[in-house]
């Protein structure tokens, strides 16, 4: 069995900055209310006509990761693309990336695990490399949330949280034991699926039916729904569990963590985990304050930023953890 390691990281966010004060102009909210509940100060949104989409942002992040990995784009053996906001209902973004990067008939697959999507994608790529099937796998997390949010007062509890952006890594084969991805841990609990969901349109309930049932637009299932308090309660429990699962699987303790990068769901969740594990500010990285929750993109964007700032160094123990819709949760433990 081979080992897999991250050889290159990249990220991209749109230039358009949307502050809390900007949102306060179009809905009944304010900067203090948003920061108190989420920790978010601003986020990036695609601006109509700026040339961005979920796939295009993914390509921009991927190009940086490929360059930093010091490989040619034709060395990519597989693309794994994680998103909840694809450009099309089908086909998925993976094949769009393959075409945009002009990679010749490289296989591509899409992962739909929302906030846990990047770790699920990373774990999938890791298995392909470990078994020797592929040598270099491009893993992307990208989201265009702003195109599908309710920017009225009705939708403020969800819409103030999310931002757009993309992150990518190149995962490559390593012959050195104890290097790269040490383990990944994936979980799901479908009984809570509808507590954080977007139910329609779906093949069981399509647009004409939705319009007929909601002529006044009072209950619109094609906007996201979130049971905030219930999600928060489950998130802090599952974050803690899956982090400890990863550490124990590798004979590590909390004190061995050099950098924890949690999915950027809510700064209050990250702060709770930090306090519970008694981590210093140098042992955890958060950037939700600037970018909001970018779902599948949040971990690779934060990972890239932390590495660029020199906060992640060779042989550091890096832990990635996520929780989100499904409910799904996951962790990955790496030796950088």
Short mmCIF file of N, CA and C in Angstrom, two decimals, residues 75-179:
data_model
loop_
_atom_site.label_atom_id
_atom_site.label_comp_id
_atom_site.label_asym_id
_atom_site.label_seq_id
_atom_site.Cartn_x
_atom_site.Cartn_y
_atom_site.Cartn_z
N UNK A 75 -0.39 15.16 -15.91
CA UNK A 75 -0.03 14.13 -14.94
C UNK A 75 -1.19 13.78 -14.02
N UNK A 76 -2.27 14.57 -14.07
CA UNK A 76 -3.45 14.30 -13.24
C UNK A 76 -4.15 13.04 -13.75
N UNK A 77 -4.32 12.07 -12.86
CA UNK A 77 -4.94 10.79 -13.22
C UNK A 77 -6.44 10.75 -12.91
N UNK A 78 -6.90 11.62 -12.02
CA UNK A 78 -8.30 11.61 -11.57
C UNK A 78 -8.64 12.98 -11.00
N UNK A 79 -9.87 13.43 -11.25
CA UNK A 79 -10.39 14.65 -10.66
C UNK A 79 -11.56 14.28 -9.74
N UNK A 80 -11.52 14.77 -8.50
CA UNK A 80 -12.63 14.59 -7.57
C UNK A 80 -13.12 15.97 -7.17
N UNK A 81 -14.37 16.28 -7.47
CA UNK A 81 -14.90 17.64 -7.29
C UNK A 81 -16.03 17.60 -6.26
N UNK A 82 -15.86 18.32 -5.17
CA UNK A 82 -16.88 18.38 -4.11
C UNK A 82 -17.63 19.71 -4.18
N UNK A 83 -18.95 19.65 -4.23
CA UNK A 83 -19.77 20.87 -4.23
C UNK A 83 -21.23 20.52 -3.95
N UNK A 84 -21.97 21.49 -3.41
CA UNK A 84 -23.43 21.37 -3.33
C UNK A 84 -24.10 22.32 -4.32
N UNK A 85 -23.27 23.11 -5.04
CA UNK A 85 -23.81 24.13 -5.94
C UNK A 85 -23.18 24.01 -7.33
N UNK A 86 -23.40 22.88 -8.01
CA UNK A 86 -22.81 22.70 -9.34
C UNK A 86 -23.38 23.68 -10.35
N UNK A 87 -22.65 23.89 -11.42
CA UNK A 87 -23.13 24.79 -12.47
C UNK A 87 -24.42 24.28 -13.10
N UNK A 88 -24.52 22.97 -13.24
CA UNK A 88 -25.68 22.34 -13.85
C UNK A 88 -26.22 21.25 -12.93
N UNK A 89 -27.51 20.95 -13.06
CA UNK A 89 -28.06 19.81 -12.33
C UNK A 89 -27.29 18.55 -12.73
N UNK A 90 -27.04 18.42 -14.03
CA UNK A 90 -26.06 17.46 -14.55
C UNK A 90 -25.61 17.99 -15.89
N UNK A 91 -24.40 17.70 -16.36
CA UNK A 91 -23.36 16.88 -15.72
C UNK A 91 -22.70 17.64 -14.57
N UNK A 92 -21.88 16.92 -13.82
CA UNK A 92 -21.20 17.51 -12.68
C UNK A 92 -20.02 18.37 -13.07
N UNK A 93 -19.47 19.06 -12.09
CA UNK A 93 -18.37 20.00 -12.34
C UNK A 93 -17.06 19.29 -12.67
N UNK A 94 -16.91 18.04 -12.24
CA UNK A 94 -15.65 17.34 -12.48
C UNK A 94 -15.28 17.29 -13.95
N UNK A 95 -16.25 16.96 -14.81
CA UNK A 95 -15.96 16.87 -16.24
C UNK A 95 -15.73 18.26 -16.83
N UNK A 96 -16.36 19.29 -16.28
CA UNK A 96 -16.10 20.65 -16.75
C UNK A 96 -14.65 21.05 -16.49
N UNK A 97 -14.17 20.68 -15.31
CA UNK A 97 -12.78 20.98 -14.96
C UNK A 97 -11.83 20.25 -15.90
N UNK A 98 -12.12 18.99 -16.17
CA UNK A 98 -11.29 18.21 -17.09
C UNK A 98 -11.20 18.89 -18.45
N UNK A 99 -12.34 19.40 -18.93
CA UNK A 99 -12.35 20.06 -20.23
C UNK A 99 -11.64 21.40 -20.18
N UNK A 100 -11.88 22.18 -19.12
CA UNK A 100 -11.26 23.51 -19.01
C UNK A 100 -9.75 23.43 -18.87
N UNK A 101 -9.28 22.38 -18.21
CA UNK A 101 -7.83 22.19 -18.05
C UNK A 101 -7.23 21.44 -19.23
N UNK A 102 -8.09 21.01 -20.16
CA UNK A 102 -7.64 20.28 -21.35
C UNK A 102 -6.83 19.04 -20.99
N UNK A 103 -7.34 18.30 -20.00
CA UNK A 103 -6.71 17.03 -19.62
C UNK A 103 -7.38 15.93 -20.44
N UNK A 104 -6.59 15.11 -21.10
CA UNK A 104 -7.12 14.15 -22.07
C UNK A 104 -7.81 12.96 -21.40
N UNK A 105 -9.12 12.88 -21.49
CA UNK A 105 -9.96 11.77 -21.02
C UNK A 105 -9.65 11.29 -19.61
N UNK A 106 -9.23 12.21 -18.77
CA UNK A 106 -9.00 11.89 -17.36
C UNK A 106 -10.34 11.61 -16.69
N UNK A 107 -10.46 10.54 -15.88
CA UNK A 107 -11.73 10.29 -15.18
C UNK A 107 -12.04 11.41 -14.19
N UNK A 108 -13.32 11.66 -13.99
CA UNK A 108 -13.74 12.73 -13.08
C UNK A 108 -15.00 12.28 -12.36
N UNK A 109 -15.05 12.57 -11.07
CA UNK A 109 -16.25 12.24 -10.30
C UNK A 109 -16.60 13.38 -9.36
N UNK A 110 -17.86 13.42 -8.96
CA UNK A 110 -18.36 14.50 -8.12
C UNK A 110 -18.83 13.95 -6.78
N UNK A 111 -18.57 14.70 -5.73
CA UNK A 111 -18.94 14.32 -4.37
C UNK A 111 -19.97 15.31 -3.85
N UNK A 112 -21.09 14.80 -3.35
CA UNK A 112 -22.18 15.66 -2.88
C UNK A 112 -22.39 15.45 -1.38
N UNK A 113 -21.43 15.85 -0.60
CA UNK A 113 -21.54 15.72 0.85
C UNK A 113 -21.43 17.06 1.56
N UNK A 114 -21.78 18.12 0.83
CA UNK A 114 -21.94 19.44 1.40
C UNK A 114 -20.73 19.86 2.24
N UNK A 115 -20.94 20.23 3.49
CA UNK A 115 -19.86 20.77 4.32
C UNK A 115 -18.75 19.76 4.57
N UNK A 116 -19.07 18.48 4.55
CA UNK A 116 -18.06 17.44 4.71
C UNK A 116 -17.48 17.01 3.38
N UNK A 117 -17.91 17.64 2.31
CA UNK A 117 -17.57 17.18 0.97
C UNK A 117 -16.09 17.10 0.68
N UNK A 118 -15.32 18.10 1.13
CA UNK A 118 -13.90 18.07 0.80
C UNK A 118 -13.19 16.91 1.46
N UNK A 119 -13.50 16.63 2.72
CA UNK A 119 -12.83 15.50 3.39
C UNK A 119 -13.28 14.18 2.78
N UNK A 120 -14.56 14.06 2.43
CA UNK A 120 -15.02 12.86 1.73
C UNK A 120 -14.27 12.71 0.41
N UNK A 121 -14.09 13.80 -0.31
CA UNK A 121 -13.36 13.77 -1.59
C UNK A 121 -11.90 13.41 -1.37
N UNK A 122 -11.30 14.00 -0.34
CA UNK A 122 -9.90 13.71 -0.02
C UNK A 122 -9.72 12.24 0.34
N UNK A 123 -10.65 11.70 1.10
CA UNK A 123 -10.60 10.29 1.49
C UNK A 123 -10.73 9.39 0.27
N UNK A 124 -11.63 9.74 -0.64
CA UNK A 124 -11.80 8.97 -1.88
C UNK A 124 -10.50 8.96 -2.68
N UNK A 125 -9.90 10.14 -2.84
CA UNK A 125 -8.63 10.24 -3.58
C UNK A 125 -7.54 9.42 -2.90
N UNK A 126 -7.51 9.47 -1.58
CA UNK A 126 -6.50 8.75 -0.80
C UNK A 126 -6.58 7.25 -1.07
N UNK A 127 -7.80 6.72 -1.15
CA UNK A 127 -7.95 5.29 -1.38
C UNK A 127 -7.45 4.89 -2.77
N UNK A 128 -7.73 5.71 -3.77
CA UNK A 128 -7.26 5.41 -5.12
C UNK A 128 -5.73 5.39 -5.19
N UNK A 129 -5.10 6.30 -4.45
CA UNK A 129 -3.64 6.35 -4.47
C UNK A 129 -3.05 5.20 -3.65
N UNK A 130 -3.62 4.92 -2.49
CA UNK A 130 -3.11 3.85 -1.64
C UNK A 130 -3.10 2.50 -2.36
N UNK A 131 -4.12 2.23 -3.15
CA UNK A 131 -4.20 0.95 -3.84
C UNK A 131 -3.33 0.89 -5.09
N UNK A 132 -2.74 2.02 -5.46
CA UNK A 132 -1.87 2.05 -6.62
C UNK A 132 -2.58 2.29 -7.93
N UNK A 133 -3.89 2.54 -7.89
CA UNK A 133 -4.63 2.74 -9.15
C UNK A 133 -4.24 4.05 -9.82
N UNK A 134 -4.07 5.12 -9.00
CA UNK A 134 -3.69 6.41 -9.55
C UNK A 134 -2.52 6.99 -8.76
N UNK A 135 -1.78 7.88 -9.42
CA UNK A 135 -0.61 8.49 -8.78
C UNK A 135 -0.90 9.92 -8.34
N UNK A 136 -1.57 10.70 -9.18
CA UNK A 136 -1.85 12.11 -8.89
C UNK A 136 -3.34 12.39 -9.02
N UNK A 137 -3.96 12.86 -7.95
CA UNK A 137 -5.39 13.15 -7.97
C UNK A 137 -5.62 14.61 -7.61
N UNK A 138 -6.40 15.29 -8.42
CA UNK A 138 -6.79 16.68 -8.17
C UNK A 138 -8.10 16.68 -7.40
N UNK A 139 -8.08 17.26 -6.19
CA UNK A 139 -9.26 17.32 -5.33
C UNK A 139 -9.67 18.78 -5.18
N UNK A 140 -10.92 19.07 -5.52
CA UNK A 140 -11.42 20.45 -5.51
C UNK A 140 -12.67 20.56 -4.65
N UNK A 141 -12.77 21.65 -3.90
CA UNK A 141 -14.01 22.03 -3.23
C UNK A 141 -14.37 23.43 -3.70
N UNK A 142 -15.55 23.62 -4.24
CA UNK A 142 -15.93 24.93 -4.78
C UNK A 142 -17.42 25.16 -4.60
N UNK A 143 -17.79 26.40 -4.31
CA UNK A 143 -19.20 26.72 -4.08
C UNK A 143 -19.58 28.10 -4.62
N UNK A 144 -20.73 28.16 -5.25
CA UNK A 144 -21.38 29.43 -5.61
C UNK A 144 -22.71 29.48 -4.87
N UNK A 145 -22.62 29.89 -3.60
CA UNK A 145 -23.84 29.96 -2.78
C UNK A 145 -24.72 31.14 -3.15
N UNK A 146 -24.09 32.26 -3.48
CA UNK A 146 -24.84 33.51 -3.61
C UNK A 146 -25.91 33.44 -4.69
N UNK A 147 -25.72 32.56 -5.67
CA UNK A 147 -26.71 32.45 -6.73
C UNK A 147 -28.01 31.81 -6.30
N UNK A 148 -28.06 31.21 -5.10
CA UNK A 148 -29.27 30.50 -4.69
C UNK A 148 -29.77 30.84 -3.31
N UNK A 149 -29.40 32.02 -2.80
CA UNK A 149 -29.82 32.41 -1.45
C UNK A 149 -30.98 33.40 -1.48
N UNK A 150 -31.74 33.42 -0.42
CA UNK A 150 -32.88 34.33 -0.27
C UNK A 150 -32.38 35.58 0.45
N UNK A 151 -32.13 36.66 -0.29
CA UNK A 151 -31.58 37.88 0.29
C UNK A 151 -32.68 38.85 0.73
N UNK A 152 -33.74 38.29 1.29
CA UNK A 152 -34.76 39.11 1.93
C UNK A 152 -34.68 38.83 3.43
N UNK A 153 -35.44 39.60 4.21
CA UNK A 153 -35.45 39.38 5.66
C UNK A 153 -35.89 37.96 5.99
N UNK A 154 -36.77 37.39 5.17
CA UNK A 154 -37.24 36.02 5.38
C UNK A 154 -36.07 35.03 5.42
N UNK A 155 -35.05 35.24 4.61
CA UNK A 155 -33.96 34.28 4.51
C UNK A 155 -32.70 34.66 5.24
N UNK A 156 -32.77 35.70 6.08
CA UNK A 156 -31.53 36.24 6.64
C UNK A 156 -30.77 35.27 7.54
N UNK A 157 -31.45 34.37 8.24
CA UNK A 157 -30.77 33.49 9.18
C UNK A 157 -29.80 32.55 8.47
N UNK A 158 -30.05 32.30 7.20
CA UNK A 158 -29.17 31.44 6.41
C UNK A 158 -28.27 32.27 5.49
N UNK A 159 -28.85 33.26 4.84
CA UNK A 159 -28.15 33.97 3.77
C UNK A 159 -26.96 34.79 4.25
N UNK A 160 -26.97 35.23 5.50
CA UNK A 160 -25.84 36.02 6.00
C UNK A 160 -24.60 35.16 6.22
N UNK A 161 -24.77 33.84 6.23
CA UNK A 161 -23.68 32.94 6.61
C UNK A 161 -22.76 32.58 5.44
N UNK A 162 -23.33 32.48 4.23
CA UNK A 162 -22.60 31.80 3.16
C UNK A 162 -21.88 32.72 2.20
N UNK A 163 -20.74 32.23 1.72
CA UNK A 163 -19.94 32.94 0.74
C UNK A 163 -19.52 32.02 -0.39
N UNK A 164 -18.90 32.59 -1.42
CA UNK A 164 -18.46 31.85 -2.59
C UNK A 164 -16.94 31.70 -2.60
N UNK A 165 -16.45 30.64 -3.21
CA UNK A 165 -15.00 30.47 -3.33
C UNK A 165 -14.65 29.04 -3.65
N UNK A 166 -13.34 28.80 -3.82
CA UNK A 166 -12.87 27.47 -4.19
C UNK A 166 -11.49 27.21 -3.61
N UNK A 167 -11.24 25.95 -3.31
CA UNK A 167 -9.91 25.52 -2.88
C UNK A 167 -9.59 24.18 -3.53
N UNK A 168 -8.31 23.89 -3.69
CA UNK A 168 -7.92 22.66 -4.36
C UNK A 168 -6.60 22.15 -3.80
N UNK A 169 -6.41 20.84 -3.87
CA UNK A 169 -5.13 20.23 -3.54
C UNK A 169 -4.80 19.19 -4.60
N UNK A 170 -3.51 18.98 -4.81
CA UNK A 170 -3.04 17.85 -5.60
C UNK A 170 -2.53 16.81 -4.62
N UNK A 171 -3.14 15.64 -4.65
CA UNK A 171 -2.73 14.53 -3.81
C UNK A 171 -1.87 13.61 -4.66
N UNK A 172 -0.70 13.26 -4.16
CA UNK A 172 0.23 12.47 -4.96
C UNK A 172 0.78 11.29 -4.17
N UNK A 173 1.31 10.31 -4.86
CA UNK A 173 1.82 9.10 -4.25
C UNK A 173 3.14 9.36 -3.51
N UNK A 174 3.26 8.73 -2.37
CA UNK A 174 4.50 8.78 -1.59
C UNK A 174 4.87 7.37 -1.18
N UNK A 175 6.15 7.06 -1.22
CA UNK A 175 6.63 5.74 -0.81
C UNK A 175 7.09 5.71 0.64
N UNK A 176 6.93 6.84 1.34
CA UNK A 176 7.44 6.95 2.71
C UNK A 176 6.31 6.76 3.71
N UNK A 177 6.38 5.73 4.52
CA UNK A 177 5.39 5.51 5.56
C UNK A 177 5.42 6.65 6.58
N UNK A 178 4.24 6.98 7.09
CA UNK A 178 4.17 8.03 8.10
C UNK A 178 4.19 9.43 7.53
N UNK A 179 4.09 9.53 6.20
CA UNK A 179 4.07 10.84 5.55
C UNK A 179 2.73 11.04 4.87
#
